[in-house]
Amino acid sequence: MFRFSSSSRWLWILALLVLTLALASIAPPERTLGTNIRTVYLHGAWVWSALLSLAAAAGLGLAALVSRRPRWHAWSRAWGRTGVLLWILYLPLSLWAMQTNWNGLFLAEPRWRLGMMYAVVGLLLQLGLSLLPVVWASVGNLAYFLALVWSLTHTPQVMHPPAPAFHAGAVLIRLTFLVLTILLTLMAWQITLLWVKKEPQLQEG
């Protein structure tokens, strides 16, 4: 069976990232924010790809706990690491979007504080899970994702609009945001496959 090398995966990651940035740079402007909306596209798509990665980690973790399959625990750990990595990297994108659209950094914004808190907690969690038996990755990723979703639904939005791309009237804006999310999720998949190479349970057989 043909297998991609780690260097090939890094090339895929780079290519998908470049394609994402290129598409974001020519994304359609919006009536109110003009071309500054492009930073919002990128920021929002990045957040959604992180959430989808964390959802995959939680779903695989739940399935692994029910089925008691070690391989699924390992996949949950790999996806969890990717999701937290993307979640941490979205924070500087959020600052960029703030600066371009608000002409300043509003660090007291509840969604920003929530993102920062879960970035720190997620990093510490993944570091801790790397020292524990793989079954704990499923437990930790499931608990982390459920807590994050609960926090997102219970955190007020002061200056942060609720999913503006999804509520946009223009079909082209929605389509652009969807394609950006798909590209970044494919990038997340390639990152996860790099983590998989470090999982002994997934190298057997």
Short mmCIF file of C-alpha atoms in Angstrom, two decimals:
data_model
loop_
_atom_site.label_atom_id
_atom_site.label_comp_id
_atom_site.label_asym_id
_atom_site.label_seq_id
_atom_site.Cartn_x
_atom_site.Cartn_y
_atom_site.Cartn_z
CA MET A 1 0.00 0.00 0.00
CA PHE A 2 1.35 3.44 -0.96
CA ARG A 3 2.13 5.69 1.98
CA PHE A 4 2.97 9.37 1.96
CA SER A 5 6.17 10.37 3.72
CA SER A 6 6.23 13.06 6.41
CA SER A 7 7.87 15.46 3.97
CA SER A 8 5.02 14.91 1.50
CA ARG A 9 2.50 15.69 4.21
CA TRP A 10 4.31 18.91 5.06
CA LEU A 11 4.13 19.86 1.38
CA TRP A 12 0.38 19.20 1.40
CA ILE A 13 -0.03 21.29 4.54
CA LEU A 14 1.93 24.15 2.98
CA ALA A 15 0.04 23.91 -0.31
CA LEU A 16 -3.37 23.93 1.40
CA LEU A 17 -2.34 26.86 3.60
CA VAL A 18 -1.09 28.87 0.61
CA LEU A 19 -4.27 28.08 -1.32
CA THR A 20 -6.36 29.19 1.68
CA LEU A 21 -4.48 32.48 2.00
CA ALA A 22 -4.71 33.10 -1.75
CA LEU A 23 -8.47 32.54 -1.76
CA ALA A 24 -8.92 34.75 1.32
CA SER A 25 -6.95 37.55 -0.37
CA ILE A 26 -9.38 37.66 -3.32
CA ALA A 27 -12.55 36.89 -1.36
CA PRO A 28 -15.54 39.12 -2.16
CA PRO A 29 -15.80 42.33 -0.12
CA GLU A 30 -18.75 43.07 2.10
CA ARG A 31 -20.94 46.19 2.03
CA THR A 32 -20.12 47.36 5.56
CA LEU A 33 -16.56 46.16 6.18
CA GLY A 34 -15.37 46.24 2.57
CA THR A 35 -12.20 44.25 1.92
CA ASN A 36 -11.47 44.06 5.66
CA ILE A 37 -14.03 41.27 5.78
CA ARG A 38 -11.33 39.00 4.33
CA THR A 39 -9.62 38.74 7.72
CA VAL A 40 -12.98 37.71 9.18
CA TYR A 41 -13.35 34.99 6.53
CA LEU A 42 -9.96 33.55 7.40
CA HIS A 43 -10.44 33.89 11.15
CA GLY A 44 -13.89 32.30 11.06
CA ALA A 45 -12.91 29.42 8.78
CA TRP A 46 -9.91 28.70 10.99
CA VAL A 47 -12.11 28.54 14.09
CA TRP A 48 -14.54 26.17 12.36
CA SER A 49 -11.76 23.86 11.23
CA ALA A 50 -10.49 23.77 14.82
CA LEU A 51 -13.99 22.98 16.10
CA LEU A 52 -14.45 20.24 13.50
CA SER A 53 -11.11 18.72 14.53
CA LEU A 54 -12.09 18.82 18.19
CA ALA A 55 -15.48 17.33 17.31
CA ALA A 56 -13.72 14.49 15.50
CA ALA A 57 -11.55 13.90 18.57
CA ALA A 58 -14.60 13.85 20.85
CA GLY A 59 -16.64 11.62 18.52
CA LEU A 60 -13.83 9.12 18.10
CA GLY A 61 -13.20 9.25 21.83
CA LEU A 62 -16.82 8.43 22.62
CA ALA A 63 -16.83 5.62 20.06
CA ALA A 64 -13.58 4.26 21.51
CA LEU A 65 -14.92 4.30 25.07
CA VAL A 66 -18.04 2.42 23.97
CA SER A 67 -16.28 -0.08 21.68
CA ARG A 68 -13.03 -0.30 23.69
CA ARG A 69 -10.92 -0.11 20.55
CA PRO A 70 -7.38 1.15 21.29
CA ARG A 71 -6.90 2.34 17.70
CA TRP A 72 -9.82 4.75 18.06
CA HIS A 73 -8.35 6.11 21.29
CA ALA A 74 -5.17 6.84 19.35
CA TRP A 75 -7.08 8.59 16.56
CA SER A 76 -8.90 10.66 19.19
CA ARG A 77 -5.57 11.76 20.64
CA ALA A 78 -4.23 12.69 17.20
CA TRP A 79 -7.31 14.74 16.29
CA GLY A 80 -7.34 16.35 19.73
CA ARG A 81 -3.78 17.58 19.29
CA THR A 82 -4.63 19.01 15.89
CA GLY A 83 -7.77 20.72 17.16
CA VAL A 84 -5.97 22.40 20.05
CA LEU A 85 -3.09 23.44 17.78
CA LEU A 86 -5.51 25.13 15.38
CA TRP A 87 -7.40 26.68 18.29
CA ILE A 88 -4.18 28.23 19.63
CA LEU A 89 -3.18 29.51 16.18
CA TYR A 90 -6.56 31.17 15.64
CA LEU A 91 -5.82 33.66 18.43
CA PRO A 92 -3.33 35.80 16.44
CA LEU A 93 -5.77 35.72 13.51
CA SER A 94 -8.41 37.02 15.88
CA LEU A 95 -6.14 39.91 16.88
CA TRP A 96 -5.57 40.69 13.21
CA ALA A 97 -9.31 40.69 12.54
CA MET A 98 -9.87 42.98 15.54
CA GLN A 99 -7.24 45.46 14.39
CA THR A 100 -8.44 45.64 10.79
CA ASN A 101 -12.14 45.88 11.58
CA TRP A 102 -12.29 47.59 14.99
CA ASN A 103 -9.12 49.71 14.68
CA GLY A 104 -7.91 48.35 17.98
CA LEU A 105 -7.63 45.32 20.22
CA PHE A 106 -10.64 44.75 22.45
CA LEU A 107 -9.15 42.06 24.68
CA ALA A 108 -12.02 42.30 27.16
CA GLU A 109 -14.40 40.91 24.51
CA PRO A 110 -15.95 37.77 26.07
CA ARG A 111 -15.32 35.52 23.06
CA TRP A 112 -11.65 36.53 22.99
CA ARG A 113 -11.21 35.76 26.68
CA LEU A 114 -12.98 32.44 26.21
CA GLY A 115 -10.71 31.55 23.29
CA MET A 116 -7.58 32.39 25.26
CA MET A 117 -8.74 30.39 28.29
CA TYR A 118 -9.47 27.28 26.24
CA ALA A 119 -6.18 27.64 24.38
CA VAL A 120 -4.27 27.50 27.66
CA VAL A 121 -6.44 24.70 29.07
CA GLY A 122 -6.25 22.75 25.81
CA LEU A 123 -2.46 22.99 25.65
CA LEU A 124 -2.06 21.83 29.25
CA LEU A 125 -4.60 19.06 28.66
CA GLN A 126 -2.81 17.68 25.60
CA LEU A 127 0.55 17.82 27.39
CA GLY A 128 -0.94 15.89 30.28
CA LEU A 129 -2.67 13.35 28.03
CA SER A 130 0.61 12.61 26.26
CA LEU A 131 1.91 11.24 29.59
CA LEU A 132 -1.12 9.05 30.31
CA PRO A 133 -2.45 5.82 28.78
CA VAL A 134 -4.15 6.48 25.45
CA VAL A 135 -7.64 5.76 26.84
CA TRP A 136 -7.45 9.01 28.79
CA ALA A 137 -7.13 10.94 25.53
CA SER A 138 -10.68 9.89 24.65
CA VAL A 139 -11.99 10.94 28.05
CA GLY A 140 -10.12 14.24 28.00
CA ASN A 141 -11.03 15.17 24.42
CA LEU A 142 -14.70 14.38 24.96
CA ALA A 143 -14.85 16.43 28.16
CA TYR A 144 -12.90 19.31 26.60
CA PHE A 145 -15.15 19.53 23.53
CA LEU A 146 -18.38 19.36 25.53
CA ALA A 147 -17.11 22.07 27.90
CA LEU A 148 -16.05 24.25 24.96
CA VAL A 149 -19.40 23.93 23.19
CA TRP A 150 -21.27 24.67 26.43
CA SER A 151 -19.07 27.74 27.04
CA LEU A 152 -19.53 29.03 23.49
CA THR A 153 -23.31 28.79 23.75
CA HIS A 154 -23.35 30.52 27.15
CA THR A 155 -20.84 33.32 26.47
CA PRO A 156 -22.29 36.73 25.52
CA GLN A 157 -21.16 38.36 22.27
CA VAL A 158 -20.38 42.05 22.73
CA MET A 159 -18.64 43.00 19.49
CA HIS A 160 -18.36 39.51 18.04
CA PRO A 161 -21.20 38.85 15.53
CA PRO A 162 -22.74 35.36 15.50
CA ALA A 163 -21.26 33.54 12.48
CA PRO A 164 -21.48 36.53 10.09
CA ALA A 165 -20.53 34.51 7.00
CA PHE A 166 -23.39 32.07 7.55
CA HIS A 167 -25.85 34.94 7.94
CA ALA A 168 -24.61 36.85 4.92
CA GLY A 169 -27.14 37.29 2.16
CA ALA A 170 -24.68 36.91 -0.72
CA VAL A 171 -24.27 33.35 -1.95
CA LEU A 172 -20.70 34.05 -3.05
CA ILE A 173 -19.72 35.06 0.49
CA ARG A 174 -21.17 31.86 1.93
CA LEU A 175 -19.52 29.75 -0.75
CA THR A 176 -16.14 31.38 -0.18
CA PHE A 177 -16.35 30.80 3.55
CA LEU A 178 -17.35 27.17 2.98
CA VAL A 179 -14.42 26.53 0.63
CA LEU A 180 -12.00 28.15 3.08
CA THR A 181 -13.31 25.92 5.86
CA ILE A 182 -12.94 22.83 3.69
CA LEU A 183 -9.37 23.71 2.73
CA LEU A 184 -8.37 24.29 6.35
CA THR A 185 -10.08 21.07 7.45
CA LEU A 186 -8.12 19.17 4.80
CA MET A 187 -5.00 20.81 6.20
CA ALA A 188 -6.07 19.65 9.67
CA TRP A 189 -6.39 16.11 8.31
CA GLN A 190 -2.81 16.21 7.04
CA ILE A 191 -1.60 17.52 10.41
CA THR A 192 -3.48 14.71 12.15
CA LEU A 193 -1.78 12.12 9.94
CA LEU A 194 1.56 13.48 11.14
CA TRP A 195 0.46 12.93 14.74
CA VAL A 196 -0.72 9.44 13.79
CA LYS A 197 2.83 8.46 12.85
CA LYS A 198 3.72 8.95 16.53
CA GLU A 199 0.97 6.57 17.72
CA PRO A 200 2.30 3.02 18.26
CA GLN A 201 -1.25 1.58 18.30
CA LEU A 202 -1.74 2.79 14.73
CA GLN A 203 1.57 1.45 13.43
CA GLU A 204 0.82 -2.15 14.30
CA GLY A 205 -0.34 -4.57 11.64
#
